[in-house]
């Protein structure tokens, strides 16, 4: 039972004169739960803020931090939920000893070491620009992912409000840009589709094993990828028992994907990318069709990916012939990949799956902050996938 549920039951039964006693019982219960259900906050030596804690990525960060040995949650913001406890917003987190939600304008960062910024696109630039310079920041929005601020304006429909800060931002695809991330103050956490697509393609492009002129990506995401805001097209009756494409030819992740692939190729890359919404809570699959370079075989792609990721914990190349499934990564920070020969000679099919909320967002964000702070990347991320 959560602390809030415990408190609510007794408040309804008790006379007002008993409220102080009940509050004391509530505090004791929360304290016990914080030790029993996770690592005691007092044992954690780095203080972290979560901006936008009432969304899916914010709640997932809090879930992961519950078992982190060094990061303790010092503050959580959610302007529309300010003044509420976390258990009233996310009952599944009610066992944790967490501070109440506050408005960003009321946040005191003087005692905070780092923040996860889980705010909507378009609102983050001004807020991060105003944060104290001592903070390490991992931003989960799209506001600092595109290096070219004019490209940001083209795809997001508004001018970039922090162009100088954009120059400082490091793109946070951990396994690919590890050395750059280590010394960063501001990390732009990748989007979910770009993570699932770049992880298999970047090593192959760098090795000149595939052509960059004819890459086709058919990608599918669970509904959590659209965020927690109430939207008509995300109602149960709108989503269930069906599948639909969206952002056809104009999805905002396209320039982010092409930016990373162009970096790997050393020249401009344009892909054909179509995302789809499917009726499940979380999970993502990218099915990628590529043309191999002359003389290259599917086995060459497989062996190169195997070599590229043999020492990586969270990117796993499956055994030959095994098809990656979203069920196999749910709730985890893993990316599972495999390569298959196409029926068309000279082409290959690459399948990549992730949990869009973990490896595609909050898990990779924690992986990046671990790296910035000099900790092992897997701290707080040793969750095996949930099945069934």
mmCIF file of C-alpha atoms in Angstrom:
data_model
loop_
_atom_site.group_PDB
_atom_site.id
_atom_site.type_symbol
_atom_site.label_atom_id
_atom_site.label_comp_id
_atom_site.label_asym_id
_atom_site.label_seq_id
_atom_site.Cartn_x
_atom_site.Cartn_y
_atom_site.Cartn_z
ATOM 1 C CA UNK A 1 0.000 0.000 0.000
ATOM 2 C CA UNK A 2 1.324 3.450 -0.904
ATOM 3 C CA UNK A 3 1.916 6.130 1.672
ATOM 4 C CA UNK A 4 -0.882 8.204 0.176
ATOM 5 C CA UNK A 5 -3.387 5.331 0.306
ATOM 6 C CA UNK A 6 -2.395 4.618 3.908
ATOM 7 C CA UNK A 7 -2.883 8.261 4.829
ATOM 8 C CA UNK A 8 -6.196 8.584 2.952
ATOM 9 C CA UNK A 9 -7.856 5.621 4.673
ATOM 10 C CA UNK A 10 -7.078 6.866 8.137
ATOM 11 C CA UNK A 11 -7.826 10.523 7.429
ATOM 12 C CA UNK A 12 -11.340 9.557 6.425
ATOM 13 C CA UNK A 13 -11.865 7.686 9.691
ATOM 14 C CA UNK A 14 -10.057 9.872 12.135
ATOM 15 C CA UNK A 15 -11.138 13.001 13.976
ATOM 16 C CA UNK A 16 -9.215 16.133 13.040
ATOM 17 C CA UNK A 17 -7.362 16.049 16.359
ATOM 18 C CA UNK A 18 -5.656 12.841 15.242
ATOM 19 C CA UNK A 19 -4.202 14.324 12.049
ATOM 20 C CA UNK A 20 -0.773 15.060 13.524
ATOM 21 C CA UNK A 21 -0.421 11.474 14.720
ATOM 22 C CA UNK A 22 -1.466 10.146 11.340
ATOM 23 C CA UNK A 23 1.047 12.375 9.572
ATOM 24 C CA UNK A 24 3.792 10.980 11.782
ATOM 25 C CA UNK A 25 2.714 7.425 10.897
ATOM 26 C CA UNK A 26 2.726 8.366 7.229
ATOM 27 C CA UNK A 27 6.265 9.775 7.409
ATOM 28 C CA UNK A 28 7.494 6.642 9.191
ATOM 29 C CA UNK A 29 5.914 4.411 6.551
ATOM 30 C CA UNK A 30 7.495 6.387 3.726
ATOM 31 C CA UNK A 31 10.869 6.236 5.457
ATOM 32 C CA UNK A 32 10.630 2.464 5.885
ATOM 33 C CA UNK A 33 9.589 2.013 2.270
ATOM 34 C CA UNK A 34 12.513 4.074 1.005
ATOM 35 C CA UNK A 35 14.920 1.710 2.726
ATOM 36 C CA UNK A 36 13.032 -1.509 2.074
ATOM 37 C CA UNK A 37 12.091 -0.824 -1.558
ATOM 38 C CA UNK A 38 15.247 0.895 -2.745
ATOM 39 C CA UNK A 39 18.563 2.309 -1.624
ATOM 40 C CA UNK A 40 18.106 4.737 1.265
ATOM 41 C CA UNK A 41 18.232 8.345 0.105
ATOM 42 C CA UNK A 42 20.697 9.240 2.875
ATOM 43 C CA UNK A 43 23.247 6.840 1.342
ATOM 44 C CA UNK A 44 23.221 8.617 -2.021
ATOM 45 C CA UNK A 45 25.875 11.286 -2.442
ATOM 46 C CA UNK A 46 24.816 13.073 -5.658
ATOM 47 C CA UNK A 47 21.620 15.108 -5.813
ATOM 48 C CA UNK A 48 19.550 14.960 -8.982
ATOM 49 C CA UNK A 49 16.611 17.027 -10.170
ATOM 50 C CA UNK A 50 13.919 15.731 -12.541
ATOM 51 C CA UNK A 51 12.227 18.511 -14.505
ATOM 52 C CA UNK A 52 8.899 17.356 -15.891
ATOM 53 C CA UNK A 53 8.501 14.441 -13.498
ATOM 54 C CA UNK A 54 4.797 13.926 -14.258
ATOM 55 C CA UNK A 55 5.376 12.573 -17.786
ATOM 56 C CA UNK A 56 6.312 9.081 -18.923
ATOM 57 C CA UNK A 57 10.035 9.766 -19.291
ATOM 58 C CA UNK A 58 10.127 11.529 -15.921
ATOM 59 C CA UNK A 59 8.409 8.659 -14.137
ATOM 60 C CA UNK A 60 10.708 6.148 -15.821
ATOM 61 C CA UNK A 61 13.770 8.091 -14.640
ATOM 62 C CA UNK A 62 12.399 7.915 -11.086
ATOM 63 C CA UNK A 63 11.846 4.161 -11.389
ATOM 64 C CA UNK A 64 15.397 3.610 -12.565
ATOM 65 C CA UNK A 65 16.908 5.918 -9.933
ATOM 66 C CA UNK A 66 15.261 3.913 -7.143
ATOM 67 C CA UNK A 67 18.084 1.366 -7.416
ATOM 68 C CA UNK A 68 20.937 3.719 -8.227
ATOM 69 C CA UNK A 69 23.636 3.676 -5.528
ATOM 70 C CA UNK A 70 24.750 7.304 -5.987
ATOM 71 C CA UNK A 71 21.960 9.445 -7.432
ATOM 72 C CA UNK A 72 19.314 10.660 -5.002
ATOM 73 C CA UNK A 73 16.301 12.712 -6.121
ATOM 74 C CA UNK A 74 16.534 16.200 -4.607
ATOM 75 C CA UNK A 75 13.708 17.919 -6.479
ATOM 76 C CA UNK A 76 10.984 17.155 -8.984
ATOM 77 C CA UNK A 77 9.043 19.691 -11.007
ATOM 78 C CA UNK A 78 5.643 19.463 -12.700
ATOM 79 C CA UNK A 79 3.955 22.836 -13.080
ATOM 80 C CA UNK A 80 0.419 21.495 -13.509
ATOM 81 C CA UNK A 81 0.856 19.024 -10.630
ATOM 82 C CA UNK A 82 2.741 21.374 -8.282
ATOM 83 C CA UNK A 83 2.048 20.649 -4.618
ATOM 84 C CA UNK A 84 1.097 17.019 -5.207
ATOM 85 C CA UNK A 85 2.915 13.929 -3.984
ATOM 86 C CA UNK A 86 4.390 11.543 -6.504
ATOM 87 C CA UNK A 87 2.022 8.780 -5.336
ATOM 88 C CA UNK A 88 -0.983 10.895 -6.308
ATOM 89 C CA UNK A 89 0.383 11.193 -9.851
ATOM 90 C CA UNK A 90 2.093 7.793 -10.189
ATOM 91 C CA UNK A 91 0.849 5.319 -7.549
ATOM 92 C CA UNK A 92 3.461 2.771 -8.656
ATOM 93 C CA UNK A 93 6.164 5.112 -7.241
ATOM 94 C CA UNK A 94 4.397 5.680 -3.936
ATOM 95 C CA UNK A 95 6.754 3.427 -1.988
ATOM 96 C CA UNK A 96 9.688 5.748 -2.671
ATOM 97 C CA UNK A 97 10.691 8.542 -0.312
ATOM 98 C CA UNK A 98 10.521 11.360 -2.854
ATOM 99 C CA UNK A 99 9.987 15.114 -2.493
ATOM 100 C CA UNK A 100 6.667 16.654 -3.483
ATOM 101 C CA UNK A 101 6.278 18.089 -6.965
ATOM 102 C CA UNK A 102 6.921 21.813 -7.356
ATOM 103 C CA UNK A 103 6.741 24.425 -10.101
ATOM 104 C CA UNK A 104 9.997 25.103 -11.951
ATOM 105 C CA UNK A 105 9.952 28.744 -10.848
ATOM 106 C CA UNK A 106 10.125 27.559 -7.231
ATOM 107 C CA UNK A 107 13.014 25.134 -7.733
ATOM 108 C CA UNK A 108 16.250 25.764 -5.831
ATOM 109 C CA UNK A 109 19.196 24.291 -7.739
ATOM 110 C CA UNK A 110 21.912 25.454 -5.355
ATOM 111 C CA UNK A 111 22.200 21.996 -3.794
ATOM 112 C CA UNK A 112 21.654 19.992 -6.986
ATOM 113 C CA UNK A 113 24.437 18.344 -8.991
ATOM 114 C CA UNK A 114 22.607 17.316 -12.151
ATOM 115 C CA UNK A 115 19.200 17.420 -13.801
ATOM 116 C CA UNK A 116 17.225 15.299 -16.203
ATOM 117 C CA UNK A 117 15.109 17.617 -18.319
ATOM 118 C CA UNK A 118 11.942 15.757 -19.370
ATOM 119 C CA UNK A 119 9.994 18.766 -20.635
ATOM 120 C CA UNK A 120 8.115 19.065 -23.965
ATOM 121 C CA UNK A 121 9.896 20.108 -27.147
ATOM 122 C CA UNK A 122 10.019 23.849 -27.634
ATOM 123 C CA UNK A 123 9.920 24.721 -23.926
ATOM 124 C CA UNK A 124 13.298 23.386 -22.888
ATOM 125 C CA UNK A 125 15.721 25.858 -24.449
ATOM 126 C CA UNK A 126 14.712 28.853 -22.337
ATOM 127 C CA UNK A 127 14.623 26.794 -19.149
ATOM 128 C CA UNK A 128 18.031 25.175 -19.651
ATOM 129 C CA UNK A 129 19.505 28.524 -20.642
ATOM 130 C CA UNK A 130 18.464 29.863 -17.231
ATOM 131 C CA UNK A 131 19.855 26.977 -15.150
ATOM 132 C CA UNK A 132 23.000 27.431 -13.018
ATOM 133 C CA UNK A 133 26.228 26.707 -14.881
ATOM 134 C CA UNK A 134 27.426 24.152 -12.338
ATOM 135 C CA UNK A 135 24.686 21.687 -13.294
ATOM 136 C CA UNK A 136 25.254 18.673 -15.503
ATOM 137 C CA UNK A 137 22.231 18.348 -17.772
ATOM 138 C CA UNK A 138 20.738 15.512 -19.799
ATOM 139 C CA UNK A 139 17.901 16.855 -21.941
ATOM 140 C CA UNK A 140 15.354 14.312 -23.170
ATOM 141 C CA UNK A 141 13.540 16.734 -25.479
ATOM 142 C CA UNK A 142 14.496 17.353 -29.107
ATOM 143 C CA UNK A 143 15.570 20.936 -28.450
ATOM 144 C CA UNK A 144 19.342 20.389 -28.635
ATOM 145 C CA UNK A 145 19.632 17.345 -30.918
ATOM 146 C CA UNK A 146 20.022 19.175 -34.227
ATOM 147 C CA UNK A 147 23.312 21.049 -34.529
ATOM 148 C CA UNK A 148 21.997 23.324 -37.281
ATOM 149 C CA UNK A 149 19.603 25.784 -35.604
ATOM 150 C CA UNK A 150 18.044 26.692 -38.967
ATOM 151 C CA UNK A 151 17.196 23.033 -39.464
ATOM 152 C CA UNK A 152 15.598 23.024 -36.020
ATOM 153 C CA UNK A 153 13.409 25.972 -37.047
ATOM 154 C CA UNK A 154 12.428 24.236 -40.281
ATOM 155 C CA UNK A 155 11.295 21.023 -38.582
ATOM 156 C CA UNK A 156 9.921 22.389 -35.297
ATOM 157 C CA UNK A 157 8.325 25.546 -36.619
ATOM 158 C CA UNK A 158 9.972 28.051 -34.291
ATOM 159 C CA UNK A 159 13.377 29.706 -33.957
ATOM 160 C CA UNK A 160 15.926 28.184 -31.611
ATOM 161 C CA UNK A 161 16.060 30.258 -28.414
ATOM 162 C CA UNK A 162 19.511 29.204 -27.235
ATOM 163 C CA UNK A 163 21.834 28.993 -30.275
ATOM 164 C CA UNK A 164 24.981 29.593 -28.212
ATOM 165 C CA UNK A 165 24.040 26.774 -25.878
ATOM 166 C CA UNK A 166 23.372 24.533 -28.875
ATOM 167 C CA UNK A 167 27.071 24.781 -29.751
ATOM 168 C CA UNK A 168 27.899 23.284 -26.354
ATOM 169 C CA UNK A 169 25.447 20.376 -26.540
ATOM 170 C CA UNK A 170 26.772 16.857 -27.187
ATOM 171 C CA UNK A 171 24.550 14.312 -28.879
ATOM 172 C CA UNK A 172 24.074 11.428 -26.450
ATOM 173 C CA UNK A 173 24.095 8.211 -28.463
ATOM 174 C CA UNK A 174 26.138 6.529 -25.773
ATOM 175 C CA UNK A 175 27.753 3.592 -27.552
ATOM 176 C CA UNK A 176 28.759 5.749 -30.527
ATOM 177 C CA UNK A 177 29.854 9.014 -28.866
ATOM 178 C CA UNK A 178 31.087 7.811 -25.503
ATOM 179 C CA UNK A 179 34.302 9.851 -25.369
ATOM 180 C CA UNK A 180 32.559 13.129 -26.240
ATOM 181 C CA UNK A 181 29.806 12.517 -23.675
ATOM 182 C CA UNK A 182 32.299 11.939 -20.845
ATOM 183 C CA UNK A 183 33.337 15.595 -20.863
ATOM 184 C CA UNK A 184 29.954 17.148 -21.608
ATOM 185 C CA UNK A 185 27.963 19.540 -19.461
ATOM 186 C CA UNK A 186 24.835 19.365 -21.640
ATOM 187 C CA UNK A 187 23.842 16.156 -23.394
ATOM 188 C CA UNK A 188 21.042 16.022 -25.955
ATOM 189 C CA UNK A 189 19.539 12.597 -25.378
ATOM 190 C CA UNK A 190 18.611 10.921 -28.687
ATOM 191 C CA UNK A 191 15.059 10.211 -29.760
ATOM 192 C CA UNK A 192 13.693 6.686 -29.655
ATOM 193 C CA UNK A 193 13.500 6.058 -33.421
ATOM 194 C CA UNK A 194 16.980 7.540 -34.002
ATOM 195 C CA UNK A 195 18.426 5.269 -31.296
ATOM 196 C CA UNK A 196 16.963 2.089 -32.776
ATOM 197 C CA UNK A 197 18.060 3.065 -36.301
ATOM 198 C CA UNK A 198 21.514 4.546 -35.740
ATOM 199 C CA UNK A 199 22.851 1.802 -33.467
ATOM 200 C CA UNK A 200 22.838 -0.829 -36.250
ATOM 201 C CA UNK A 201 23.545 1.520 -39.179
ATOM 202 C CA UNK A 202 26.379 3.745 -37.934
ATOM 203 C CA UNK A 203 29.020 0.966 -37.649
ATOM 204 C CA UNK A 204 28.074 -0.425 -41.064
ATOM 205 C CA UNK A 205 28.247 2.977 -42.746
ATOM 206 C CA UNK A 206 31.586 3.798 -41.119
ATOM 207 C CA UNK A 207 32.980 0.530 -42.481
ATOM 208 C CA UNK A 208 31.589 1.261 -45.989
ATOM 209 C CA UNK A 209 29.674 -2.009 -45.947
ATOM 210 C CA UNK A 210 26.345 -0.558 -47.091
ATOM 211 C CA UNK A 211 25.258 2.052 -49.611
ATOM 212 C CA UNK A 212 23.873 5.267 -48.170
ATOM 213 C CA UNK A 213 21.729 6.152 -51.162
ATOM 214 C CA UNK A 214 18.895 3.679 -50.698
ATOM 215 C CA UNK A 215 18.132 3.119 -47.005
ATOM 216 C CA UNK A 216 14.491 2.368 -46.182
ATOM 217 C CA UNK A 217 13.243 2.303 -42.581
ATOM 218 C CA UNK A 218 9.855 0.934 -41.544
ATOM 219 C CA UNK A 219 9.516 1.674 -37.813
ATOM 220 C CA UNK A 220 6.779 0.977 -35.275
ATOM 221 C CA UNK A 221 6.293 2.372 -31.772
ATOM 222 C CA UNK A 222 4.079 1.807 -28.760
ATOM 223 C CA UNK A 223 1.692 4.599 -27.752
ATOM 224 C CA UNK A 224 3.833 5.851 -24.848
ATOM 225 C CA UNK A 225 6.119 7.386 -27.462
ATOM 226 C CA UNK A 226 3.491 10.086 -28.017
ATOM 227 C CA UNK A 227 3.735 11.281 -24.400
ATOM 228 C CA UNK A 228 1.171 11.506 -21.609
ATOM 229 C CA UNK A 229 -0.888 14.490 -22.779
ATOM 230 C CA UNK A 230 -4.547 13.815 -23.530
ATOM 231 C CA UNK A 231 -5.023 13.603 -27.306
ATOM 232 C CA UNK A 232 -8.014 12.361 -29.264
ATOM 233 C CA UNK A 233 -5.953 10.193 -31.607
ATOM 234 C CA UNK A 234 -4.450 8.375 -28.608
ATOM 235 C CA UNK A 235 -7.754 7.350 -27.013
ATOM 236 C CA UNK A 236 -8.115 3.597 -26.473
ATOM 237 C CA UNK A 237 -10.815 3.281 -29.126
ATOM 238 C CA UNK A 238 -8.683 5.221 -31.615
ATOM 239 C CA UNK A 239 -5.582 3.070 -31.123
ATOM 240 C CA UNK A 240 -6.666 -0.449 -30.248
ATOM 241 C CA UNK A 241 -7.177 -3.161 -32.891
ATOM 242 C CA UNK A 242 -5.404 -1.158 -35.547
ATOM 243 C CA UNK A 243 -2.192 0.380 -36.782
ATOM 244 C CA UNK A 244 -1.534 3.659 -38.540
ATOM 245 C CA UNK A 245 1.322 5.522 -40.155
ATOM 246 C CA UNK A 246 2.006 9.095 -39.096
ATOM 247 C CA UNK A 247 4.466 11.859 -39.923
ATOM 248 C CA UNK A 248 4.736 10.398 -43.409
ATOM 249 C CA UNK A 249 7.718 12.048 -45.185
ATOM 250 C CA UNK A 250 7.862 14.735 -42.443
ATOM 251 C CA UNK A 251 8.547 13.044 -39.118
ATOM 252 C CA UNK A 252 10.729 15.229 -36.899
ATOM 253 C CA UNK A 253 13.147 12.405 -36.161
ATOM 254 C CA UNK A 254 14.194 12.195 -39.825
ATOM 255 C CA UNK A 255 16.765 15.052 -39.701
ATOM 256 C CA UNK A 256 18.171 13.695 -36.433
ATOM 257 C CA UNK A 257 18.672 10.253 -37.973
ATOM 258 C CA UNK A 258 20.195 11.717 -41.136
ATOM 259 C CA UNK A 259 22.524 13.931 -39.103
ATOM 260 C CA UNK A 260 23.996 10.882 -37.338
ATOM 261 C CA UNK A 261 24.256 8.807 -40.503
ATOM 262 C CA UNK A 262 25.883 11.718 -42.364
ATOM 263 C CA UNK A 263 28.481 12.011 -39.593
ATOM 264 C CA UNK A 264 29.278 8.326 -40.073
ATOM 265 C CA UNK A 265 29.421 8.605 -43.871
ATOM 266 C CA UNK A 266 31.232 11.927 -44.082
ATOM 267 C CA UNK A 267 28.628 13.123 -46.578
ATOM 268 C CA UNK A 268 24.926 13.916 -46.780
ATOM 269 C CA UNK A 269 22.560 10.976 -46.244
ATOM 270 C CA UNK A 270 18.837 10.958 -47.020
ATOM 271 C CA UNK A 271 16.670 8.029 -45.931
ATOM 272 C CA UNK A 272 13.108 6.888 -46.585
ATOM 273 C CA UNK A 273 11.572 6.732 -43.086
ATOM 274 C CA UNK A 274 7.976 5.960 -42.121
ATOM 275 C CA UNK A 275 6.904 5.509 -38.482
ATOM 276 C CA UNK A 276 3.771 3.666 -37.358
ATOM 277 C CA UNK A 277 1.738 3.666 -34.144
ATOM 278 C CA UNK A 278 0.789 0.237 -32.867
ATOM 279 C CA UNK A 279 -1.562 -0.697 -29.987
ATOM 280 C CA UNK A 280 0.868 -1.493 -27.200
ATOM 281 C CA UNK A 281 2.098 0.613 -24.285
ATOM 282 C CA UNK A 282 5.826 0.472 -24.930
ATOM 283 C CA UNK A 283 8.274 -1.041 -27.361
ATOM 284 C CA UNK A 284 9.765 -0.162 -30.734
ATOM 285 C CA UNK A 285 10.891 -2.076 -33.803
ATOM 286 C CA UNK A 286 12.805 -0.651 -36.740
ATOM 287 C CA UNK A 287 12.974 -2.833 -39.840
ATOM 288 C CA UNK A 288 15.724 -1.433 -42.050
ATOM 289 C CA UNK A 289 16.285 -2.334 -45.709
ATOM 290 C CA UNK A 290 19.785 -1.661 -47.032
ATOM 291 C CA UNK A 291 21.773 -2.191 -50.205
ATOM 292 C CA UNK A 292 25.171 -3.718 -49.544
ATOM 293 C CA UNK A 293 28.375 -2.378 -51.075
ATOM 294 C CA UNK A 294 29.747 -4.382 -54.055
ATOM 295 C CA UNK A 295 31.174 -7.709 -52.968
ATOM 296 C CA UNK A 296 29.718 -7.484 -49.432
ATOM 297 C CA UNK A 297 27.578 -10.342 -48.084
ATOM 298 C CA UNK A 298 25.009 -10.414 -45.280
ATOM 299 C CA UNK A 299 27.444 -12.393 -43.153
ATOM 300 C CA UNK A 300 29.930 -9.509 -43.438
ATOM 301 C CA UNK A 301 27.337 -7.142 -41.927
ATOM 302 C CA UNK A 302 26.649 -9.622 -39.173
ATOM 303 C CA UNK A 303 30.306 -10.135 -38.289
ATOM 304 C CA UNK A 304 31.038 -6.412 -38.294
ATOM 305 C CA UNK A 305 28.139 -5.652 -35.929
ATOM 306 C CA UNK A 306 29.256 -8.537 -33.740
ATOM 307 C CA UNK A 307 32.759 -7.090 -33.541
ATOM 308 C CA UNK A 308 31.490 -3.523 -33.023
ATOM 309 C CA UNK A 309 29.294 -4.408 -30.070
ATOM 310 C CA UNK A 310 31.060 -7.410 -28.545
ATOM 311 C CA UNK A 311 32.083 -5.412 -25.469
ATOM 312 C CA UNK A 312 28.830 -3.482 -25.106
ATOM 313 C CA UNK A 313 26.402 -4.486 -22.382
ATOM 314 C CA UNK A 314 23.238 -2.976 -23.793
ATOM 315 C CA UNK A 315 23.551 -3.569 -27.543
ATOM 316 C CA UNK A 316 23.205 -7.259 -28.335
ATOM 317 C CA UNK A 317 23.542 -9.000 -31.695
ATOM 318 C CA UNK A 318 21.402 -12.132 -31.564
ATOM 319 C CA UNK A 319 22.396 -15.557 -32.854
ATOM 320 C CA UNK A 320 22.031 -16.099 -36.581
ATOM 321 C CA UNK A 321 18.405 -16.484 -37.619
ATOM 322 C CA UNK A 322 16.867 -15.287 -34.342
ATOM 323 C CA UNK A 323 14.291 -12.550 -34.948
ATOM 324 C CA UNK A 324 14.359 -9.675 -32.408
ATOM 325 C CA UNK A 325 11.053 -9.135 -30.570
ATOM 326 C CA UNK A 326 9.866 -6.146 -28.568
ATOM 327 C CA UNK A 327 8.756 -8.598 -25.854
ATOM 328 C CA UNK A 328 12.434 -9.380 -25.306
ATOM 329 C CA UNK A 329 13.391 -5.815 -24.290
ATOM 330 C CA UNK A 330 10.332 -4.541 -22.396
ATOM 331 C CA UNK A 331 11.339 -2.589 -19.281
ATOM 332 C CA UNK A 332 15.053 -2.886 -20.063
ATOM 333 C CA UNK A 333 17.873 -0.786 -21.539
ATOM 334 C CA UNK A 334 18.761 -3.355 -24.189
ATOM 335 C CA UNK A 335 18.813 -2.971 -27.959
ATOM 336 C CA UNK A 336 18.586 -6.312 -29.774
ATOM 337 C CA UNK A 337 19.714 -6.481 -33.401
ATOM 338 C CA UNK A 338 19.945 -9.054 -36.162
ATOM 339 C CA UNK A 339 20.676 -9.158 -39.888
ATOM 340 C CA UNK A 340 18.903 -11.217 -42.554
ATOM 341 C CA UNK A 341 19.515 -11.723 -46.293
ATOM 342 C CA UNK A 342 16.820 -10.156 -48.467
ATOM 343 C CA UNK A 343 15.288 -12.131 -51.351
ATOM 344 C CA UNK A 344 16.552 -9.340 -53.590
ATOM 345 C CA UNK A 345 20.229 -10.005 -54.366
ATOM 346 C CA UNK A 346 22.612 -7.480 -52.842
ATOM 347 C CA UNK A 347 20.173 -6.297 -50.177
ATOM 348 C CA UNK A 348 19.862 -7.083 -46.469
ATOM 349 C CA UNK A 349 17.203 -6.604 -43.785
ATOM 350 C CA UNK A 350 18.235 -5.385 -40.343
ATOM 351 C CA UNK A 351 15.816 -5.606 -37.413
ATOM 352 C CA UNK A 352 16.398 -3.563 -34.268
ATOM 353 C CA UNK A 353 14.181 -3.506 -31.149
ATOM 354 C CA UNK A 354 14.243 -1.357 -28.004
ATOM 355 C CA UNK A 355 11.938 -0.268 -25.216
ATOM 356 C CA UNK A 356 11.160 3.255 -26.415
ATOM 357 C CA UNK A 357 10.820 4.592 -22.846
ATOM 358 C CA UNK A 358 14.050 3.030 -21.538
ATOM 359 C CA UNK A 359 16.810 2.696 -24.164
ATOM 360 C CA UNK A 360 14.863 5.134 -26.325
ATOM 361 C CA UNK A 361 14.652 7.760 -23.577
ATOM 362 C CA UNK A 362 15.134 7.499 -19.797
ATOM 363 C CA UNK A 363 17.484 4.511 -19.686
ATOM 364 C CA UNK A 364 19.869 6.031 -22.194
ATOM 365 C CA UNK A 365 19.626 9.333 -20.281
ATOM 366 C CA UNK A 366 20.731 7.598 -17.089
ATOM 367 C CA UNK A 367 23.456 5.777 -19.008
ATOM 368 C CA UNK A 368 24.705 9.170 -20.184
ATOM 369 C CA UNK A 369 24.641 10.796 -16.741
ATOM 370 C CA UNK A 370 26.529 7.813 -15.317
ATOM 371 C CA UNK A 371 29.149 8.399 -17.995
ATOM 372 C CA UNK A 372 29.383 12.153 -17.309
ATOM 373 C CA UNK A 373 29.780 11.557 -13.586
ATOM 374 C CA UNK A 374 32.456 8.901 -14.044
ATOM 375 C CA UNK A 375 30.356 5.940 -12.881
ATOM 376 C CA UNK A 376 29.886 2.573 -14.613
ATOM 377 C CA UNK A 377 27.260 3.055 -17.317
ATOM 378 C CA UNK A 378 25.062 0.226 -16.082
ATOM 379 C CA UNK A 379 24.343 1.635 -12.609
ATOM 380 C CA UNK A 380 20.592 1.711 -12.071
ATOM 381 C CA UNK A 381 20.034 -0.087 -15.370
ATOM 382 C CA UNK A 382 20.455 -3.763 -14.475
ATOM 383 C CA UNK A 383 16.802 -4.574 -15.069
ATOM 384 C CA UNK A 384 16.132 -7.741 -17.040
ATOM 385 C CA UNK A 385 13.303 -7.476 -19.570
ATOM 386 C CA UNK A 386 9.775 -8.172 -18.331
ATOM 387 C CA UNK A 387 8.132 -11.268 -19.803
ATOM 388 C CA UNK A 388 5.342 -12.036 -20.391
#
